[in-house]
Short mmCIF file of C-alpha atoms in Angstrom, two decimals:
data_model
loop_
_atom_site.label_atom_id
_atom_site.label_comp_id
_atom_site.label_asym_id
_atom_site.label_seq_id
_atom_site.Cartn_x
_atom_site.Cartn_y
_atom_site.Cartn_z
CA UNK A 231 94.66 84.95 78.60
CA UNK A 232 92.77 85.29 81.56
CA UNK A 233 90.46 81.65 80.52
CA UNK A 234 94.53 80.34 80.42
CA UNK A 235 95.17 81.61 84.16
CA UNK A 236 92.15 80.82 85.65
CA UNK A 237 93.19 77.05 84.42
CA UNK A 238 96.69 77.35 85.66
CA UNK A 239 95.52 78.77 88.90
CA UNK A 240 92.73 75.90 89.95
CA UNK A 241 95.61 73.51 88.84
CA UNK A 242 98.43 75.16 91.06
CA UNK A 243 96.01 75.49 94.38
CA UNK A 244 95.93 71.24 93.82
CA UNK A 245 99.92 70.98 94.09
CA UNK A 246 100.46 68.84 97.21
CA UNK A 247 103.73 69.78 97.71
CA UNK A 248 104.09 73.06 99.68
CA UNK A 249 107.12 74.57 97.79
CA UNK A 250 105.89 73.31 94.28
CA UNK A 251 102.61 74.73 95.19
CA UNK A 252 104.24 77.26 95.82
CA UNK A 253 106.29 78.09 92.84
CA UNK A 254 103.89 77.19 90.52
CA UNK A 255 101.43 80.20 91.55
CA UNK A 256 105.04 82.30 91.36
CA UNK A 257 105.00 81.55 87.95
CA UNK A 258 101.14 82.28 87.61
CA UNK A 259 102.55 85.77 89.15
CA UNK A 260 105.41 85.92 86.88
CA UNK A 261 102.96 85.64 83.60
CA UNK A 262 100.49 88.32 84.88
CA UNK A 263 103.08 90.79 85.56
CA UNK A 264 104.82 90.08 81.98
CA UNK A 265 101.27 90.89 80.38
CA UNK A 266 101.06 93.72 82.44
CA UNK A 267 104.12 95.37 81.12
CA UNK A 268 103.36 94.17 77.41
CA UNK A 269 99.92 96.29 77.87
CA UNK A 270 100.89 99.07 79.54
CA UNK A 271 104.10 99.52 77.29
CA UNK A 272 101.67 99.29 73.77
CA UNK A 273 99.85 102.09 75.48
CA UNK A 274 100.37 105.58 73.66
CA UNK A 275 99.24 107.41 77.35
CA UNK A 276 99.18 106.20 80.70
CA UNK A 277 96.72 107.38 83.43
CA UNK A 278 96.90 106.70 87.36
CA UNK A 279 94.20 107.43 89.62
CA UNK A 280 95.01 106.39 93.46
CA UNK A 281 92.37 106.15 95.47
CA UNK A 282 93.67 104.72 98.64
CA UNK A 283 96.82 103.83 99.94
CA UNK A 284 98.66 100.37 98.65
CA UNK A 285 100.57 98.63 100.97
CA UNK A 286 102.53 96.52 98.49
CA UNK A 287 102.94 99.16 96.61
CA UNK A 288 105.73 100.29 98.46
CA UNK A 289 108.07 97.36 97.17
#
């Protein structure tokens, strides 16, 4: 998965267009938030460990 966004990513920053530049690394985002969830939610236990504060963590 992470061979797969690597690809998409180098292929997004080449989008001439500003708002399809744009929306294509949205997407990127969209895909690595999905697998994310799928991970965390196979887990049987969760752990957090903060170590400093997140801004955009807030949101």
């Amino acid at each position: 998965m992470k061979r797969i966004l690597m690809g998409l990513s180098r292929e997004a920053s080449t989008v001439q267009k500003r708002s399809a530049r744009i929306a294509a690394f949205k997407e990127i985002a969209g895909q690595i938030g999905k697998a994310n969830e799928e991970m965390i939610t196979s887990c049987d236990v969760g752990l957090g460990l903060l170590d400093r504060l997140e801004l955009d963590s807030s949101a």
